[in-house]
């Protein structure tokens, strides 16, 4: 090992105890070489003229999501929340009834609803709101609004 390492008596004793606690007697008869057994069985089958099945083909792709691409898309969407809201409004069918308007809660002249989740999270951290890391955008807005109203009442 590079460099001289000094090990205390106590550390050596603890290491020996750990090794002894995990050590067992090795019994070679309790282990089987299943690979060798399978190869031997295949050879015997070939000798007798039996048909030998090929191994299973490798598993097909599961269609797993590229996490980095999903993260990039999420970050881009979070950076421009107004753009996505406008697109959603323009693609909505004019025949469908619009959902009821959300209550706008003001924070020093700026609506909490118009803030990004990251901005809301910073405000929630400053207000020491519990559970903020698992809250959605709307939950953060509501918690901040309720937290402010509680403070203003007291």
GROMACS .gro file of N, CA, C and O in nm, residues 33-47 52:
model
   64
   33UNK      N    1  -2.149  -2.664  -0.967
   33UNK     CA    2  -2.113  -2.589  -1.086
   33UNK      C    3  -2.222  -2.612  -1.190
   33UNK      O    4  -2.216  -2.706  -1.269
   34UNK      N    5  -2.326  -2.530  -1.187
   34UNK     CA    6  -2.440  -2.550  -1.275
   34UNK      C    7  -2.405  -2.524  -1.420
   34UNK      O    8  -2.462  -2.586  -1.510
   35UNK      N    9  -2.310  -2.436  -1.446
   35UNK     CA   10  -2.269  -2.409  -1.583
   35UNK      C   11  -2.210  -2.534  -1.646
   35UNK      O   12  -2.244  -2.573  -1.757
   36UNK      N   13  -2.121  -2.597  -1.572
   36UNK     CA   14  -2.057  -2.718  -1.624
   36UNK      C   15  -2.161  -2.828  -1.645
   36UNK      O   16  -2.156  -2.902  -1.743
   37UNK      N   17  -2.260  -2.837  -1.555
   37UNK     CA   18  -2.365  -2.937  -1.570
   37UNK      C   19  -2.446  -2.913  -1.699
   37UNK      O   20  -2.478  -3.007  -1.771
   38UNK      N   21  -2.478  -2.789  -1.727
   38UNK     CA   22  -2.554  -2.756  -1.848
   38UNK      C   23  -2.474  -2.786  -1.974
   38UNK      O   24  -2.528  -2.839  -2.073
   39UNK      N   25  -2.346  -2.752  -1.975
   39UNK     CA   26  -2.261  -2.780  -2.091
   39UNK      C   27  -2.251  -2.930  -2.114
   39UNK      O   28  -2.261  -2.979  -2.227
   40UNK      N   29  -2.232  -3.006  -2.006
   40UNK     CA   30  -2.224  -3.152  -2.016
   40UNK      C   31  -2.354  -3.209  -2.072
   40UNK      O   32  -2.351  -3.299  -2.159
   41UNK      N   33  -2.467  -3.156  -2.026
   41UNK     CA   34  -2.597  -3.203  -2.075
   41UNK      C   35  -2.613  -3.172  -2.224
   41UNK      O   36  -2.666  -3.255  -2.300
   42UNK      N   37  -2.567  -3.057  -2.268
   42UNK     CA   38  -2.574  -3.021  -2.410
   42UNK      C   39  -2.487  -3.115  -2.495
   42UNK      O   40  -2.527  -3.159  -2.603
   43UNK      N   41  -2.367  -3.146  -2.446
   43UNK     CA   42  -2.277  -3.235  -2.520
   43UNK      C   43  -2.339  -3.374  -2.532
   43UNK      O   44  -2.337  -3.435  -2.640
   44UNK      N   45  -2.396  -3.422  -2.422
   44UNK     CA   46  -2.460  -3.554  -2.425
   44UNK      C   47  -2.578  -3.555  -2.522
   44UNK      O   48  -2.600  -3.652  -2.594
   45UNK      N   49  -2.656  -3.447  -2.524
   45UNK     CA   50  -2.770  -3.439  -2.616
   45UNK      C   51  -2.723  -3.440  -2.760
   45UNK      O   52  -2.785  -3.504  -2.846
   46UNK      N   53  -2.614  -3.372  -2.789
   46UNK     CA   54  -2.559  -3.370  -2.926
   46UNK      C   55  -2.511  -3.510  -2.967
   46UNK      O   56  -2.531  -3.550  -3.081
   47UNK      N   57  -2.448  -3.581  -2.870
   47UNK     CA   58  -2.396  -3.714  -2.900
   47UNK      C   59  -2.508  -3.810  -2.939
   47UNK      O   60  -2.492  -3.893  -3.027
   52UNK      N   61  -3.088  -2.959  -3.007
   52UNK     CA   62  -3.049  -2.870  -2.897
   52UNK      C   63  -3.109  -2.734  -2.923
   52UNK      O   64  -3.092  -2.676  -3.030
   0.00000   0.00000   0.00000
